[in-house]
Amino acid sequence: MSGNIRGLPPVTFRRLYQQPATALAIFRRMLPNLAKTFVTTLLYNESPVALGDLEALVRPESYREREDAFGKLRRLHIITENHLDVSLDPVFKKNFRLAGDHHSFGVPCNTEDKKKITVQFLDDYATRQFEAILHYMVGTHNEVKPSEGVITLLTKGGLMERYGAGSQATITKHGFSFLLQDGNPQIWALLIQYLEMAEELGMEQTDVLHFLLMLGSLELGQAYSVNTLTETQKLMLADLRDYGIVYQRKTSSDRFYPTRLATTLTSESGGLRSASASMSNAITKDAEEGKGFIILETNYRVYAYTDSPLQIAVLNLFVKLSTRYPNLVSGRISRRSIQEAIKMGITADQVIDYLSAHAHPQMRKSLVTLPPTVVDQIRLWQIEGERMKTTTGFLFKDFHSTQEFEEVAKYAEELGVLKWKKPSRRCMFVTRHEQIADWLKRRASAQQQLQKKVAA
């Protein structure tokens, strides 16, 4: 979520911060603890605070965390800076103070529903709707089929791919990474793609974001009025029902219910599923306890103690399954099965991560969870078809002086984003550029101020 939202223009942020629910949601979900400390320090200060005073709150050895916190506050346009003074954006400050009692958090219905809706019903509904999406992605049969809107979202988001008109969509490497995530990041991955498609759907992007962030502040099991929603938000209800995020008995109903997938959108909770069971039923005891089900032997044999069609379908992406019992499937990892998975875009590391995350408790008793020989061989089978590893990043060059180059390289190294540098040509390659760009702007501004003082 955060990476996409940070790329929005400043004017969009000011419109977002006009709603207290949005200001609170961004504060709760998108800021690290140190950045939250800076915000609360500035919140009731009517005058700007000296940057040095804020920096004094942080221990010198936590330099990287401090710079990361300031960088996020700048990119989200939560703070404004004037020379060496810092203050909160006035729109954010005003509405963040109002967070707690405002209509932007939804208006509860004051009449009883004809049919009582329980939390258990909402959990079952959300699980059924969302697992239908996961079943479709791995190609297993399921009673509930995703809507055309959901399928379009999966293909446009790069989670699935069609190789010809009318052909069956197949999972991509991004789709496999999606399956490995917790429930909450999975939901946000879909919603961010939905946000990017807002204009195509004739919706106002800011309005869409307002509603998504508002949902995270609602109460599970409570009915909310549709009448106070904008036209865009009313249109969204139909799509969000397909994802299991909200429940509405019918389109004309005057109320809707947020499910657990909605109420955990702006929290650190994993929603319906835990990390070690991100593809199993959300509400089972085993899932909550994080029990693994896969045994991998040194002879490449795989035994999976599961009867879940979803888990079996995921295994079938990179394991040649041969035997199936009521609660057990077995098969073998081979050069061919791994390279077939690689053709679909699944990487060796993703396979290894999945096997590790779902390893049986007996395997976890060993110092090394997976047999090293098998792990190495899986990576070697991938290398057979690859001779180069790519890293996404940014090239910095054309520095004015060697001193400037060395200072920037040192800063990038301290941040942990420097991948390569060549001093003789004054160029470097980094994995992230936002904080470095901010630092260069501040450095240039400080130099200009110094030159003015010298000239005076």
Coordinates of C-alpha atoms in Angstrom, one line a residue, residues 126-436:
A126 CA -15.4 -13.1 3.9
T127 CA -13.5 -16.5 3.9
R128 CA -15.7 -17.9 1.2
Q129 CA -15.5 -14.9 -1.1
F130 CA -11.7 -14.4 -0.7
E131 CA -10.8 -18.1 -0.9
A132 CA -12.7 -18.2 -4.2
I133 CA -10.1 -15.8 -5.6
L134 CA -7.2 -17.9 -4.3
H135 CA -8.8 -21.1 -5.7
Y136 CA -9.2 -19.5 -9.1
M137 CA -5.6 -18.4 -9.1
V138 CA -4.2 -21.9 -8.6
G139 CA -6.8 -23.5 -10.9
T140 CA -8.8 -25.6 -8.5
H141 CA -12.5 -26.1 -8.7
N142 CA -14.6 -24.1 -6.3
E143 CA -18.4 -23.6 -5.8
V144 CA -17.9 -19.8 -5.8
K145 CA -16.4 -18.3 -8.9
P146 CA -14.9 -14.8 -8.9
S147 CA -16.7 -12.1 -10.8
E148 CA -15.4 -10.8 -14.1
G149 CA -14.3 -7.7 -12.3
V150 CA -12.1 -9.7 -10.0
I151 CA -10.6 -11.6 -12.9
T152 CA -9.8 -8.4 -14.7
L153 CA -8.2 -7.0 -11.6
L154 CA -6.0 -10.1 -11.2
T155 CA -4.8 -9.9 -14.9
K156 CA -4.2 -6.1 -14.9
G157 CA -2.4 -6.4 -11.6
G158 CA 0.0 -9.0 -13.1
L159 CA -1.0 -11.7 -10.7
M160 CA -2.4 -13.8 -13.6
E161 CA -1.7 -13.8 -17.3
R162 CA -3.5 -14.7 -20.4
Y163 CA -1.4 -15.8 -23.4
G164 CA -4.2 -15.5 -26.0
A165 CA -7.8 -14.3 -26.5
G166 CA -10.2 -16.7 -24.7
S167 CA -7.3 -18.7 -23.1
Q168 CA -7.4 -19.7 -19.4
A169 CA -5.5 -17.3 -17.2
T170 CA -2.5 -18.7 -15.4
I171 CA -0.6 -17.6 -12.3
T172 CA 2.5 -15.5 -12.6
K173 CA 5.5 -15.2 -10.2
H174 CA 3.9 -12.1 -8.7
G175 CA 0.8 -14.2 -8.2
F176 CA 2.8 -16.9 -6.4
S177 CA 4.4 -14.2 -4.2
F178 CA 0.8 -13.0 -3.5
L179 CA -0.2 -16.4 -2.3
L180 CA 2.7 -16.5 0.1
Q181 CA 1.6 -13.3 1.8
D182 CA -0.5 -12.8 4.9
G183 CA -4.2 -12.0 4.5
N184 CA -3.8 -8.3 5.1
P185 CA -1.1 -7.6 2.5
Q186 CA -3.0 -9.7 0.0
I187 CA -6.1 -7.6 0.5
W188 CA -4.1 -4.4 0.1
A189 CA -2.4 -5.7 -3.1
L190 CA -5.8 -6.1 -4.7
L191 CA -7.1 -2.8 -3.4
I192 CA -4.0 -0.8 -4.6
Q193 CA -4.6 -2.3 -8.1
Y194 CA -8.3 -1.3 -7.7
L195 CA -7.2 2.2 -6.8
E196 CA -5.1 2.4 -10.0
M197 CA -8.1 1.3 -12.1
A198 CA -10.3 3.9 -10.4
E199 CA -10.3 6.3 -13.4
E200 CA -11.1 3.6 -15.8
L201 CA -14.1 2.7 -13.7
G202 CA -15.2 6.3 -13.7
M203 CA -14.4 6.9 -10.0
E204 CA -12.6 9.7 -8.2
Q205 CA -9.3 8.3 -6.9
T206 CA -9.3 10.4 -3.7
D207 CA -12.8 9.3 -2.9
V208 CA -11.8 5.6 -3.3
L209 CA -8.9 6.1 -0.9
H210 CA -11.1 7.9 1.6
F211 CA -13.5 5.0 1.7
L212 CA -10.9 2.2 1.9
L213 CA -9.1 3.9 4.8
M214 CA -12.5 4.6 6.5
L215 CA -13.4 0.9 6.4
G216 CA -10.3 0.2 8.6
S217 CA -11.8 2.3 11.4
L218 CA -15.2 0.7 11.4
E219 CA -16.5 -1.8 14.0
L220 CA -16.9 -5.5 13.1
G221 CA -20.5 -6.7 13.4
Q222 CA -22.0 -3.2 13.2
A223 CA -24.3 -2.1 10.3
Y224 CA -23.5 1.2 8.6
S225 CA -25.8 3.5 6.6
V226 CA -25.4 3.6 2.8
N227 CA -27.2 7.0 2.7
T228 CA -24.1 9.0 3.8
L229 CA -21.8 7.5 1.1
T230 CA -20.9 9.3 -2.1
E231 CA -21.9 8.0 -5.5
T232 CA -18.4 6.6 -6.0
Q233 CA -18.5 4.8 -2.6
K234 CA -21.9 3.3 -3.4
L235 CA -20.5 1.9 -6.6
M236 CA -17.5 0.5 -4.7
L237 CA -19.7 -1.6 -2.4
A238 CA -20.6 -4.0 -5.3
D239 CA -16.9 -4.6 -6.0
L240 CA -15.9 -4.9 -2.4
R241 CA -18.6 -7.5 -1.9
D242 CA -16.8 -9.7 -4.5
Y243 CA -13.6 -9.5 -2.4
G244 CA -15.4 -10.3 0.9
I245 CA -14.5 -7.0 2.4
V246 CA -18.1 -5.9 3.0
Y247 CA -21.4 -7.7 3.2
Q248 CA -24.6 -6.2 1.7
R249 CA -27.7 -8.4 1.4
K250 CA -28.6 -6.8 -1.9
T251 CA -27.6 -3.8 -4.0
S252 CA -30.7 -1.8 -2.9
S253 CA -30.1 -2.4 0.8
D254 CA -29.8 0.7 3.0
R255 CA -27.0 -0.8 5.1
F256 CA -23.7 -2.6 4.8
Y257 CA -21.5 -4.6 7.2
P258 CA -17.6 -4.4 7.2
T259 CA -16.1 -7.9 7.5
R260 CA -12.9 -8.7 9.4
L261 CA -11.0 -8.1 6.2
A262 CA -12.2 -4.5 6.2
T263 CA -11.8 -3.7 9.9
T264 CA -8.1 -4.9 9.9
L265 CA -7.1 -2.8 6.8
T266 CA -5.4 -0.1 8.9
S267 CA -4.1 -2.4 11.6
E268 CA -1.1 -4.7 11.9
S269 CA -3.5 -7.7 12.4
G270 CA -3.4 -10.3 9.7
G271 CA -7.2 -10.4 9.1
L272 CA -8.5 -13.8 8.7
R273 CA -5.3 -15.7 8.1
S274 CA -1.9 -16.1 9.8
A275 CA 1.4 -16.1 7.9
S276 CA 2.1 -19.8 8.3
A277 CA -1.4 -20.7 7.0
S278 CA -2.0 -18.1 4.4
M279 CA -3.6 -20.6 2.1
S280 CA -5.6 -22.6 4.6
N281 CA -9.0 -22.0 6.2
A282 CA -8.8 -18.9 8.3
I283 CA -10.7 -19.9 11.4
T284 CA -9.3 -23.4 12.1
K285 CA -7.3 -24.0 15.3
D286 CA -4.4 -25.4 13.4
A287 CA -4.1 -22.3 11.3
E288 CA -4.0 -20.1 14.4
E289 CA -1.3 -22.2 16.0
G290 CA 0.7 -22.1 12.7
K291 CA 1.2 -25.9 12.3
G292 CA 3.1 -26.9 9.2
F293 CA 2.1 -29.8 7.0
I294 CA 5.0 -30.5 4.6
I295 CA 7.8 -33.1 5.0
L296 CA 10.7 -32.9 2.5
E297 CA 13.2 -35.7 2.4
T298 CA 16.8 -35.8 1.1
N299 CA 15.6 -38.0 -1.8
Y300 CA 13.4 -35.1 -3.0
R301 CA 10.2 -36.9 -1.8
V302 CA 7.5 -34.6 -0.5
Y303 CA 4.7 -35.6 1.9
A304 CA 1.9 -33.1 2.7
Y305 CA -0.5 -33.8 5.5
T306 CA -3.5 -31.9 4.1
D307 CA -6.8 -32.4 2.4
S308 CA -7.1 -28.7 1.4
P309 CA -7.7 -28.5 -2.4
L310 CA -6.0 -25.1 -2.3
Q311 CA -2.8 -26.2 -0.6
I312 CA -2.6 -29.3 -2.9
A313 CA -3.0 -27.1 -6.0
V314 CA -0.2 -24.8 -4.8
L315 CA 2.1 -27.8 -4.3
N316 CA 1.2 -29.1 -7.7
L317 CA 2.8 -25.9 -9.2
F318 CA 6.3 -27.2 -8.4
V319 CA 5.9 -30.8 -7.1
K320 CA 5.0 -33.9 -9.3
L321 CA 2.2 -35.4 -7.2
S322 CA 1.8 -39.1 -7.5
T323 CA -0.3 -40.4 -4.6
R324 CA -3.3 -39.0 -2.7
Y325 CA -5.0 -40.3 0.4
P326 CA -7.9 -38.7 2.5
N327 CA -5.5 -36.5 4.5
L328 CA -2.1 -37.0 2.7
V329 CA -0.6 -36.3 -0.7
S330 CA 2.9 -37.3 -1.8
G331 CA 5.1 -36.6 -4.8
R332 CA 8.6 -35.7 -5.8
I333 CA 10.5 -32.5 -6.6
S334 CA 12.4 -32.9 -9.9
R335 CA 14.4 -30.9 -12.4
R336 CA 11.4 -30.9 -14.7
S337 CA 8.8 -29.9 -12.0
I338 CA 11.0 -27.0 -10.8
Q339 CA 11.7 -25.8 -14.4
E340 CA 8.0 -26.0 -15.2
A341 CA 7.4 -23.7 -12.2
I342 CA 10.1 -21.4 -13.4
K343 CA 8.5 -21.1 -16.8
M344 CA 5.4 -19.8 -15.0
G345 CA 7.5 -17.1 -13.4
I346 CA 7.9 -18.8 -10.0
T347 CA 11.4 -18.5 -8.6
A348 CA 13.5 -21.1 -6.7
D349 CA 13.6 -18.8 -3.6
Q350 CA 9.8 -18.7 -3.6
V351 CA 9.6 -22.5 -3.7
I352 CA 12.1 -22.7 -0.8
D353 CA 10.3 -20.0 1.2
Y354 CA 7.0 -21.8 0.8
L355 CA 8.4 -25.1 1.9
S356 CA 10.1 -23.5 4.9
A357 CA 7.0 -21.6 5.9
H358 CA 4.8 -24.7 5.8
A359 CA 7.4 -27.3 7.1
H360 CA 6.0 -29.9 9.5
P361 CA 6.9 -29.5 13.2
Q362 CA 9.1 -32.6 13.0
M363 CA 11.3 -30.9 10.4
R364 CA 11.6 -27.8 12.6
K365 CA 13.3 -29.8 15.3
S366 CA 16.4 -29.9 13.2
L367 CA 19.0 -27.1 13.1
V368 CA 18.3 -26.7 9.4
T369 CA 14.6 -27.0 8.5
L370 CA 15.0 -28.2 4.9
P371 CA 17.7 -30.6 3.6
P372 CA 20.5 -28.4 2.3
T373 CA 21.3 -30.6 -0.7
V374 CA 17.7 -30.3 -1.9
V375 CA 17.7 -26.5 -1.4
D376 CA 21.0 -26.1 -3.3
Q377 CA 19.7 -28.3 -6.1
I378 CA 16.5 -26.3 -6.5
R379 CA 18.6 -23.2 -6.9
L380 CA 20.9 -25.0 -9.4
W381 CA 18.0 -26.0 -11.5
Q382 CA 17.0 -22.4 -11.8
I383 CA 20.5 -21.3 -12.6
E384 CA 20.6 -23.7 -15.5
G385 CA 18.3 -21.4 -17.4
E386 CA 19.7 -18.1 -16.0
R387 CA 23.1 -16.5 -16.3
M388 CA 22.3 -13.1 -14.9
K389 CA 20.6 -11.8 -11.8
T390 CA 18.8 -8.4 -12.1
T391 CA 18.3 -5.9 -9.3
T392 CA 15.8 -3.0 -9.7
G393 CA 17.3 0.3 -8.7
F394 CA 18.6 3.8 -9.8
L395 CA 21.8 5.1 -11.2
F396 CA 23.3 8.3 -9.8
K397 CA 26.0 10.0 -11.9
D398 CA 27.4 13.4 -13.0
F399 CA 28.4 14.6 -9.6
H400 CA 30.0 18.0 -9.4
S401 CA 33.0 16.9 -7.4
T402 CA 34.6 13.8 -5.9
Q403 CA 33.8 15.1 -2.4
E404 CA 30.1 15.3 -3.3
F405 CA 30.2 11.8 -4.7
E406 CA 31.9 10.4 -1.6
E407 CA 29.4 12.1 0.8
V408 CA 26.4 10.8 -1.1
A409 CA 27.9 7.3 -1.4
K410 CA 28.6 7.3 2.4
Y411 CA 25.0 8.4 3.1
A412 CA 23.6 5.7 0.8
E413 CA 25.7 3.1 2.4
E414 CA 24.5 4.2 5.9
L415 CA 20.9 3.8 4.7
G416 CA 21.7 0.3 3.4
V417 CA 20.6 1.1 -0.2
L418 CA 24.0 1.2 -2.0
K419 CA 24.6 -1.8 -4.3
W420 CA 27.5 -0.6 -6.4
K421 CA 29.8 2.4 -6.9
K422 CA 32.7 3.4 -9.2
P423 CA 34.6 6.3 -7.7
S424 CA 36.7 6.8 -10.9
R425 CA 33.6 7.6 -12.9
R426 CA 31.6 9.2 -10.0
C427 CA 28.6 7.0 -10.4
M428 CA 26.7 4.6 -8.1
F429 CA 23.7 2.3 -8.1
V430 CA 21.2 2.3 -5.3
T431 CA 18.0 0.3 -4.6
R432 CA 16.0 3.4 -3.4
H433 CA 16.3 7.0 -4.3
E434 CA 13.7 9.0 -2.3
Q435 CA 15.8 9.6 0.8
I436 CA 18.9 10.4 -1.1

